[in-house]
Amino acid sequence: MDLKYIGHSAFEIKTNNKTILVDPFVSVNPKYNWHDYEINDIFVTHAHADHLGAAIEISKEKNAPVTAVVELAQYFEKQGCRANGINFGAWLKYEWGNALFYPAFHTSSLPDGGYGGMAASIIFDIENVRIFHAGDTCLTGEMKTIKELYAPEIALLPIGGHYTMDVEHAAVAAKWLGAKTVIPMHYNTFPNIQADLEKFTRLVCSDNRNVAVLNPNEI
Ligand code: ZN
């Protein structure tokens, strides 16, 4: 399993023979030329433009289904995409592993202003690794439940503040989730989500966890 940070909250996960995109706001990284890749599945945590990104374009070009909460999946279908409308709390089975949507504490409106369903976090179970993609969320006690039920090893956490957790709350989230490795996301993309990465690293590491800062330029 290979996890690549495209930028913002966008990740590419490569398994043995499949490629998955999460929150494909790929325009943040001109180096990521998705036209060259085979992409098999797309996941979108919520409808905001910086998460939806190029999901429609990519889904159509690659004939890759988009998995999202039903209201958002219906929007993708209306745009001519293949979509897999789901809801919270059940493991969804894929050829490459499993995924489970869990509520995030955040809003979600469609590009046309319509209701985008509830915002989600997603837990992936891929080649015996549990990855938690928080989507956009504030700190919530649900993270303790996620630890108890799903025990993610890797947590992808927003740290930019303003719209989501900031570095201090994200460090608490890392602890509550019990993740050994934390990958920061959703920071420094816009002026109002600048984050003190050094402080985040210090807070998380003082609690015996690792921070892996992935550089989108190394893609
Ligand atoms: Zn958002």
PDB file of C-alpha atoms and ligand atoms in Angstrom, residues 46 48 50-51 106-107 136, ligand 1:
ATOM      1  CA  HIS A  46     -18.298  16.186   1.628  1.00  0.00           C
ATOM      2  CA  HIS A  48     -17.348  21.638  -0.485  1.00  0.00           C
ATOM      3  CA  ASP A  50     -11.996  22.056  -1.986  1.00  0.00           C
ATOM      4  CA  HIS A  51     -12.911  18.379  -1.422  1.00  0.00           C
ATOM      5  CA  HIS A 106     -18.818  19.931   9.618  1.00  0.00           C
ATOM      6  CA  THR A 107     -21.263  21.343   7.066  1.00  0.00           C
ATOM      7  CA  ASP A 136     -13.171  18.361   7.569  1.00  0.00           C
TER       8      ASP A 136
HETATM    9 ZN    ZN B   1     -15.450  21.675   4.115  1.00  0.00          ZN
END
